[in-house]
PDB file of C-alpha atoms and ligand atoms in Angstrom:
ATOM      1  CA  UNK A   1      38.052 -32.097   3.463  1.00  0.00           C
ATOM      2  CA  UNK A   2      37.976 -34.482   6.412  1.00  0.00           C
ATOM      3  CA  UNK A   3      35.228 -36.995   7.103  1.00  0.00           C
ATOM      4  CA  UNK A   4      33.978 -36.204  10.593  1.00  0.00           C
ATOM      5  CA  UNK A   5      32.825 -38.421  13.421  1.00  0.00           C
ATOM      6  CA  UNK A   6      29.055 -38.445  13.984  1.00  0.00           C
ATOM      7  CA  UNK A   7      27.804 -37.999  17.550  1.00  0.00           C
ATOM      8  CA  UNK A   8      25.257 -40.565  18.700  1.00  0.00           C
ATOM      9  CA  UNK A   9      22.418 -40.504  21.235  1.00  0.00           C
ATOM     10  CA  UNK A  10      22.618 -39.960  24.264  1.00  0.00           C
ATOM     11  CA  UNK A  11      25.433 -37.430  23.602  1.00  0.00           C
ATOM     12  CA  UNK A  12      24.073 -34.257  25.195  1.00  0.00           C
ATOM     13  CA  UNK A  13      25.572 -32.045  22.470  1.00  0.00           C
ATOM     14  CA  UNK A  14      22.740 -33.340  20.262  1.00  0.00           C
ATOM     15  CA  UNK A  15      20.313 -31.693  22.692  1.00  0.00           C
ATOM     16  CA  UNK A  16      21.637 -28.163  22.422  1.00  0.00           C
ATOM     17  CA  UNK A  17      20.191 -25.411  20.236  1.00  0.00           C
ATOM     18  CA  UNK A  18      22.207 -24.333  17.202  1.00  0.00           C
ATOM     19  CA  UNK A  19      23.516 -20.784  16.929  1.00  0.00           C
ATOM     20  CA  UNK A  20      22.517 -18.634  13.947  1.00  0.00           C
ATOM     21  CA  UNK A  21      25.387 -17.996  11.525  1.00  0.00           C
ATOM     22  CA  UNK A  22      26.043 -14.227  11.300  1.00  0.00           C
ATOM     23  CA  UNK A  23      27.845 -14.382   7.935  1.00  0.00           C
ATOM     24  CA  UNK A  24      28.502 -17.107   5.365  1.00  0.00           C
ATOM     25  CA  UNK A  25      32.291 -17.026   5.014  1.00  0.00           C
ATOM     26  CA  UNK A  26      35.031 -19.510   4.065  1.00  0.00           C
ATOM     27  CA  UNK A  27      34.867 -21.094   7.509  1.00  0.00           C
ATOM     28  CA  UNK A  28      31.151 -21.826   7.048  1.00  0.00           C
ATOM     29  CA  UNK A  29      31.827 -23.150   3.532  1.00  0.00           C
ATOM     30  CA  UNK A  30      34.481 -25.486   4.992  1.00  0.00           C
ATOM     31  CA  UNK A  31      31.866 -26.753   7.467  1.00  0.00           C
ATOM     32  CA  UNK A  32      29.435 -27.405   4.576  1.00  0.00           C
ATOM     33  CA  UNK A  33      32.199 -29.282   2.720  1.00  0.00           C
ATOM     34  CA  UNK A  34      32.813 -31.473   5.777  1.00  0.00           C
ATOM     35  CA  UNK A  35      29.086 -32.211   6.044  1.00  0.00           C
ATOM     36  CA  UNK A  36      28.916 -33.200   2.368  1.00  0.00           C
ATOM     37  CA  UNK A  37      32.008 -35.424   2.566  1.00  0.00           C
ATOM     38  CA  UNK A  38      30.797 -37.082   5.771  1.00  0.00           C
ATOM     39  CA  UNK A  39      27.279 -37.717   4.410  1.00  0.00           C
ATOM     40  CA  UNK A  40      28.617 -39.129   1.140  1.00  0.00           C
ATOM     41  CA  UNK A  41      30.960 -41.421   3.067  1.00  0.00           C
ATOM     42  CA  UNK A  42      28.341 -42.815   5.417  1.00  0.00           C
ATOM     43  CA  UNK A  43      25.276 -42.576   3.157  1.00  0.00           C
ATOM     44  CA  UNK A  44      22.063 -40.927   4.289  1.00  0.00           C
ATOM     45  CA  UNK A  45      19.476 -38.331   3.327  1.00  0.00           C
ATOM     46  CA  UNK A  46      20.829 -35.448   5.399  1.00  0.00           C
ATOM     47  CA  UNK A  47      23.162 -34.260   8.124  1.00  0.00           C
ATOM     48  CA  UNK A  48      23.126 -31.353  10.581  1.00  0.00           C
ATOM     49  CA  UNK A  49      26.276 -29.613  11.836  1.00  0.00           C
ATOM     50  CA  UNK A  50      25.180 -30.471  15.407  1.00  0.00           C
ATOM     51  CA  UNK A  51      25.731 -34.128  14.550  1.00  0.00           C
ATOM     52  CA  UNK A  52      29.450 -33.553  13.990  1.00  0.00           C
ATOM     53  CA  UNK A  53      29.697 -31.441  17.149  1.00  0.00           C
ATOM     54  CA  UNK A  54      29.498 -28.036  15.438  1.00  0.00           C
ATOM     55  CA  UNK A  55      26.770 -25.874  16.977  1.00  0.00           C
ATOM     56  CA  UNK A  56      26.227 -23.612  13.987  1.00  0.00           C
ATOM     57  CA  UNK A  57      22.842 -23.608  12.214  1.00  0.00           C
ATOM     58  CA  UNK A  58      23.872 -25.472   9.066  1.00  0.00           C
ATOM     59  CA  UNK A  59      22.402 -28.630   7.532  1.00  0.00           C
ATOM     60  CA  UNK A  60      22.617 -30.474   4.258  1.00  0.00           C
ATOM     61  CA  UNK A  61      19.954 -32.635   2.601  1.00  0.00           C
ATOM     62  CA  UNK A  62      20.534 -34.835  -0.446  1.00  0.00           C
ATOM     63  CA  UNK A  63      17.805 -37.291  -1.357  1.00  0.00           C
ATOM     64  CA  UNK A  64      18.892 -37.648  -4.990  1.00  0.00           C
ATOM     65  CA  UNK A  65      20.380 -41.092  -4.647  1.00  0.00           C
ATOM     66  CA  UNK A  66      17.060 -42.399  -3.310  1.00  0.00           C
ATOM     67  CA  UNK A  67      14.590 -40.510  -5.481  1.00  0.00           C
ATOM     68  CA  UNK A  68      16.329 -40.390  -8.888  1.00  0.00           C
ATOM     69  CA  UNK A  69      16.818 -43.612 -10.849  1.00  0.00           C
ATOM     70  CA  UNK A  70      20.242 -42.387 -12.031  1.00  0.00           C
ATOM     71  CA  UNK A  71      21.209 -41.467  -8.476  1.00  0.00           C
ATOM     72  CA  UNK A  72      21.707 -37.820  -9.351  1.00  0.00           C
ATOM     73  CA  UNK A  73      22.602 -35.515  -6.446  1.00  0.00           C
ATOM     74  CA  UNK A  74      19.965 -33.001  -5.325  1.00  0.00           C
ATOM     75  CA  UNK A  75      22.165 -31.429  -2.671  1.00  0.00           C
ATOM     76  CA  UNK A  76      20.759 -28.592  -0.566  1.00  0.00           C
ATOM     77  CA  UNK A  77      23.292 -26.739   1.601  1.00  0.00           C
ATOM     78  CA  UNK A  78      21.309 -24.690   4.089  1.00  0.00           C
ATOM     79  CA  UNK A  79      22.550 -22.073   6.544  1.00  0.00           C
ATOM     80  CA  UNK A  80      20.075 -20.590   9.067  1.00  0.00           C
ATOM     81  CA  UNK A  81      17.162 -22.537   7.518  1.00  0.00           C
ATOM     82  CA  UNK A  82      13.579 -21.746   8.513  1.00  0.00           C
ATOM     83  CA  UNK A  83      10.392 -23.489   7.378  1.00  0.00           C
ATOM     84  CA  UNK A  84       8.032 -20.710   6.311  1.00  0.00           C
ATOM     85  CA  UNK A  85       5.109 -22.730   4.899  1.00  0.00           C
ATOM     86  CA  UNK A  86       3.720 -26.196   5.591  1.00  0.00           C
ATOM     87  CA  UNK A  87       0.838 -28.203   4.134  1.00  0.00           C
ATOM     88  CA  UNK A  88      -0.661 -31.661   4.603  1.00  0.00           C
ATOM     89  CA  UNK A  89       0.466 -34.552   6.764  1.00  0.00           C
ATOM     90  CA  UNK A  90       2.431 -37.685   5.991  1.00  0.00           C
ATOM     91  CA  UNK A  91       3.585 -40.673   8.022  1.00  0.00           C
ATOM     92  CA  UNK A  92       7.163 -41.575   7.102  1.00  0.00           C
ATOM     93  CA  UNK A  93       9.597 -44.185   8.468  1.00  0.00           C
ATOM     94  CA  UNK A  94      12.696 -42.328   9.629  1.00  0.00           C
ATOM     95  CA  UNK A  95      16.091 -43.269  10.902  1.00  0.00           C
ATOM     96  CA  UNK A  96      18.951 -41.062  12.048  1.00  0.00           C
ATOM     97  CA  UNK A  97      22.740 -41.358  11.739  1.00  0.00           C
ATOM     98  CA  UNK A  98      22.878 -40.281  15.401  1.00  0.00           C
ATOM     99  CA  UNK A  99      20.466 -43.050  16.447  1.00  0.00           C
ATOM    100  CA  UNK A 100      21.882 -45.924  14.373  1.00  0.00           C
ATOM    101  CA  UNK A 101      20.194 -49.300  13.984  1.00  0.00           C
ATOM    102  CA  UNK A 102      16.548 -48.319  14.547  1.00  0.00           C
ATOM    103  CA  UNK A 103      13.728 -46.536  12.741  1.00  0.00           C
ATOM    104  CA  UNK A 104      10.146 -45.475  13.412  1.00  0.00           C
ATOM    105  CA  UNK A 105       7.219 -43.829  11.669  1.00  0.00           C
ATOM    106  CA  UNK A 106       6.943 -40.116  12.373  1.00  0.00           C
ATOM    107  CA  UNK A 107       4.172 -37.712  11.386  1.00  0.00           C
ATOM    108  CA  UNK A 108       5.466 -34.779   9.332  1.00  0.00           C
ATOM    109  CA  UNK A 109       4.159 -32.064   7.048  1.00  0.00           C
ATOM    110  CA  UNK A 110       3.798 -33.449   3.502  1.00  0.00           C
ATOM    111  CA  UNK A 111       4.946 -30.283   1.739  1.00  0.00           C
ATOM    112  CA  UNK A 112       6.857 -27.222   2.833  1.00  0.00           C
ATOM    113  CA  UNK A 113       8.756 -24.127   1.826  1.00  0.00           C
ATOM    114  CA  UNK A 114      12.119 -23.536   3.487  1.00  0.00           C
ATOM    115  CA  UNK A 115      14.172 -20.336   3.412  1.00  0.00           C
ATOM    116  CA  UNK A 116      17.906 -20.369   3.998  1.00  0.00           C
ATOM    117  CA  UNK A 117      21.241 -18.871   3.023  1.00  0.00           C
ATOM    118  CA  UNK A 118      23.219 -20.833   0.450  1.00  0.00           C
ATOM    119  CA  UNK A 119      27.013 -21.175   0.400  1.00  0.00           C
ATOM    120  CA  UNK A 120      27.292 -17.748  -1.253  1.00  0.00           C
ATOM    121  CA  UNK A 121      25.174 -16.127   1.463  1.00  0.00           C
ATOM    122  CA  UNK A 122      22.245 -15.650  -0.923  1.00  0.00           C
ATOM    123  CA  UNK A 123      18.678 -16.098   0.347  1.00  0.00           C
ATOM    124  CA  UNK A 124      17.040 -19.154  -1.235  1.00  0.00           C
ATOM    125  CA  UNK A 125      13.375 -20.159  -1.061  1.00  0.00           C
ATOM    126  CA  UNK A 126      12.905 -23.854  -1.816  1.00  0.00           C
ATOM    127  CA  UNK A 127       9.705 -25.934  -2.075  1.00  0.00           C
ATOM    128  CA  UNK A 128       9.894 -29.617  -1.140  1.00  0.00           C
ATOM    129  CA  UNK A 129       7.647 -32.637  -0.845  1.00  0.00           C
ATOM    130  CA  UNK A 130       7.934 -36.353  -0.114  1.00  0.00           C
ATOM    131  CA  UNK A 131      11.255 -37.655   1.208  1.00  0.00           C
ATOM    132  CA  UNK A 132      12.971 -34.306   0.722  1.00  0.00           C
ATOM    133  CA  UNK A 133      10.350 -32.479   2.832  1.00  0.00           C
ATOM    134  CA  UNK A 134      10.628 -35.148   5.548  1.00  0.00           C
ATOM    135  CA  UNK A 135      14.437 -34.959   5.539  1.00  0.00           C
ATOM    136  CA  UNK A 136      14.367 -31.154   5.809  1.00  0.00           C
ATOM    137  CA  UNK A 137      12.049 -31.336   8.839  1.00  0.00           C
ATOM    138  CA  UNK A 138      14.236 -34.032  10.418  1.00  0.00           C
ATOM    139  CA  UNK A 139      17.458 -32.030   9.923  1.00  0.00           C
ATOM    140  CA  UNK A 140      15.929 -28.753  11.123  1.00  0.00           C
ATOM    141  CA  UNK A 141      14.760 -30.560  14.280  1.00  0.00           C
ATOM    142  CA  UNK A 142      18.439 -31.333  14.991  1.00  0.00           C
ATOM    143  CA  UNK A 143      19.117 -27.572  15.110  1.00  0.00           C
ATOM    144  CA  UNK A 144      16.586 -27.348  17.971  1.00  0.00           C
ATOM    145  CA  UNK A 145      18.118 -30.314  19.807  1.00  0.00           C
ATOM    146  CA  UNK A 146      15.165 -32.532  18.832  1.00  0.00           C
ATOM    147  CA  UNK A 147      15.603 -36.175  17.754  1.00  0.00           C
ATOM    148  CA  UNK A 148      12.892 -37.919  15.725  1.00  0.00           C
ATOM    149  CA  UNK A 149      11.932 -40.298  18.525  1.00  0.00           C
ATOM    150  CA  UNK A 150      10.924 -37.276  20.643  1.00  0.00           C
ATOM    151  CA  UNK A 151       7.957 -36.995  18.282  1.00  0.00           C
ATOM    152  CA  UNK A 152       6.666 -40.543  18.897  1.00  0.00           C
ATOM    153  CA  UNK A 153       3.902 -41.534  21.284  1.00  0.00           C
ATOM    154  CA  UNK A 154       5.080 -42.733  24.714  1.00  0.00           C
ATOM    155  CA  UNK A 155       4.815 -46.484  24.017  1.00  0.00           C
ATOM    156  CA  UNK A 156       6.397 -46.371  20.567  1.00  0.00           C
ATOM    157  CA  UNK A 157       9.184 -44.165  21.884  1.00  0.00           C
ATOM    158  CA  UNK A 158       9.882 -46.653  24.682  1.00  0.00           C
ATOM    159  CA  UNK A 159      10.014 -49.587  22.223  1.00  0.00           C
ATOM    160  CA  UNK A 160      12.256 -47.684  19.804  1.00  0.00           C
ATOM    161  CA  UNK A 161      14.702 -46.768  22.580  1.00  0.00           C
ATOM    162  CA  UNK A 162      14.705 -50.362  23.874  1.00  0.00           C
ATOM    163  CA  UNK A 163      15.611 -51.520  20.355  1.00  0.00           C
ATOM    164  CA  UNK A 164      18.301 -48.844  20.227  1.00  0.00           C
ATOM    165  CA  UNK A 165      19.834 -49.978  23.530  1.00  0.00           C
ATOM    166  CA  UNK A 166      19.845 -53.542  22.225  1.00  0.00           C
ATOM    167  CA  UNK A 167      21.458 -52.462  18.923  1.00  0.00           C
ATOM    168  CA  UNK A 168      24.130 -50.513  20.875  1.00  0.00           C
ATOM    169  CA  UNK A 169      24.852 -53.517  23.103  1.00  0.00           C
ATOM    170  CA  UNK A 170      25.188 -55.791  20.050  1.00  0.00           C
ATOM    171  CA  UNK A 171      27.573 -53.342  18.372  1.00  0.00           C
ATOM    172  CA  UNK A 172      29.683 -53.095  21.527  1.00  0.00           C
ATOM    173  CA  UNK A 173      29.678 -56.888  21.843  1.00  0.00           C
ATOM    174  CA  UNK A 174      30.780 -57.347  18.244  1.00  0.00           C
ATOM    175  CA  UNK A 175      33.504 -54.704  18.665  1.00  0.00           C
ATOM    176  CA  UNK A 176      34.715 -56.571  21.764  1.00  0.00           C
ATOM    177  CA  UNK A 177      34.867 -59.840  19.844  1.00  0.00           C
ATOM    178  CA  UNK A 178      36.839 -58.212  17.070  1.00  0.00           C
ATOM    179  CA  UNK A 179      39.303 -56.711  19.536  1.00  0.00           C
ATOM    180  CA  UNK A 180      39.911 -60.035  21.278  1.00  0.00           C
ATOM    181  CA  UNK A 181      40.266 -61.946  17.991  1.00  0.00           C
ATOM    182  CA  UNK A 182      43.820 -63.035  17.146  1.00  0.00           C
TER     183      UNK A 182
HETATM  184 NI1   NI B   1      19.086 -37.275  12.215  1.00  0.00          NI
END
């Protein structure tokens, strides 16, 4: 399965709302495979289909490499996910593959229950806490066209986006240097 290009802010496709998947078929399973291959290639806690330019409501979350000492996968492949229960609050430093080079602390629910269809089209009810709960909330936000910095206070959002612009300019500068090198 191909590794796909990840869209980055301010690409307006990241601001659209995902479309519910009417049926989990081979085409949807191929999308999930692409998400898994792309996430494993780039490294990260989760990825939404929106981020590879596919507007279907599908996300994956895999926090295993960060939460298990042996780095065991805890892959969740979620189609049409909905958070049905939330409890508590937690402040967590988040980054996003679509907003590379910066991070900020975001307030999230500490625990949750999410319902979704798995790759066989079966309804799954999954309880999560800690990093996994945060990652699920972050990825589900993508399906609503929401990026984590939207949830920051005005000043912190401004500083985060200034850092992001600077990081983008540095990347572009470095790319330019590489291109002009002999
Ligand atoms: Ni993200």
